[in-house]
Short mmCIF file of C-alpha atoms in Angstrom, two decimals:
data_model
loop_
_atom_site.label_atom_id
_atom_site.label_comp_id
_atom_site.label_asym_id
_atom_site.label_seq_id
_atom_site.Cartn_x
_atom_site.Cartn_y
_atom_site.Cartn_z
CA UNK A 200 5.54 -9.08 -9.86
CA UNK A 201 7.71 -7.14 -7.42
CA UNK A 202 10.84 -8.07 -9.36
CA UNK A 203 9.22 -6.94 -12.62
CA UNK A 204 8.38 -3.58 -10.99
CA UNK A 205 12.03 -2.96 -10.08
CA UNK A 206 12.39 -4.78 -6.78
CA UNK A 207 11.30 -4.23 -3.22
CA UNK A 208 12.75 -0.76 -2.81
CA UNK A 209 11.04 0.49 -5.96
CA UNK A 210 7.69 -0.99 -4.95
CA UNK A 211 8.02 0.43 -1.44
CA UNK A 212 8.67 3.83 -2.99
CA UNK A 213 5.67 3.52 -5.32
CA UNK A 214 3.42 2.52 -2.43
CA UNK A 215 4.61 5.37 -0.22
CA UNK A 216 4.08 7.89 -3.04
CA UNK A 217 0.58 6.60 -3.78
CA UNK A 218 -0.41 6.82 -0.12
CA UNK A 219 1.11 10.29 0.24
CA UNK A 220 -0.72 11.50 -2.88
CA UNK A 221 -3.99 10.42 -1.26
CA UNK A 222 -7.38 9.62 -2.69
CA UNK A 223 -9.37 6.41 -2.69
CA UNK A 224 -7.69 4.93 -5.76
CA UNK A 225 -4.20 5.74 -4.48
CA UNK A 226 -4.85 4.27 -1.04
CA UNK A 227 -6.20 1.09 -2.62
CA UNK A 228 -3.14 0.94 -4.89
CA UNK A 229 -0.89 1.40 -1.85
CA UNK A 230 -2.68 -1.49 -0.13
CA UNK A 231 -2.20 -3.71 -3.18
CA UNK A 232 1.49 -2.89 -3.45
CA UNK A 233 2.15 -3.41 0.25
CA UNK A 234 0.26 -6.69 0.09
CA UNK A 235 2.75 -7.89 -2.53
CA UNK A 236 5.68 -6.75 -0.38
CA UNK A 237 4.36 -8.33 2.80
CA UNK A 238 3.79 -11.62 1.01
CA UNK A 239 7.54 -11.68 0.32
CA UNK A 240 8.59 -10.41 3.76
CA UNK A 241 5.94 -10.18 6.49
CA UNK A 242 8.41 -8.30 8.71
CA UNK A 243 8.96 -5.43 6.22
CA UNK A 244 8.50 -2.46 8.59
CA UNK A 245 8.27 0.15 5.82
CA UNK A 246 5.54 -1.81 4.02
CA UNK A 247 3.67 -2.33 7.31
CA UNK A 248 3.75 1.38 8.09
CA UNK A 249 2.67 2.39 4.59
CA UNK A 250 -0.11 -0.20 4.65
CA UNK A 251 -1.37 0.99 8.03
CA UNK A 252 -1.46 4.60 6.83
CA UNK A 253 -3.36 3.64 3.67
CA UNK A 254 -5.84 1.44 5.53
CA UNK A 255 -6.46 4.10 8.16
CA UNK A 256 -6.99 6.83 5.56
CA UNK A 257 -9.31 4.66 3.49
CA UNK A 258 -11.26 3.53 6.55
CA UNK A 259 -11.79 7.08 7.76
CA UNK A 260 -13.25 8.21 4.44
CA UNK A 261 -15.52 5.41 3.36
CA UNK A 262 -18.14 3.23 4.95
CA UNK A 263 -17.81 0.58 2.26
CA UNK A 264 -16.36 -2.68 3.53
CA UNK A 265 -15.42 -3.53 -0.05
CA UNK A 266 -13.41 -0.36 -0.69
#
């Protein structure tokens, strides 16, 4: 999936943009993309940071455990 989307750098960029754009759908999309990246490389610092930002933003704005 990551390869089809242009590789790790492209997916990292997409995730960072989604998280920066904000909103529930974008934060969830950022979490999905970073999940793909971290499956390939659990030590990917950029993906970890983007994922943490998205999770924090989503957690602060919703009380839904399923969001």
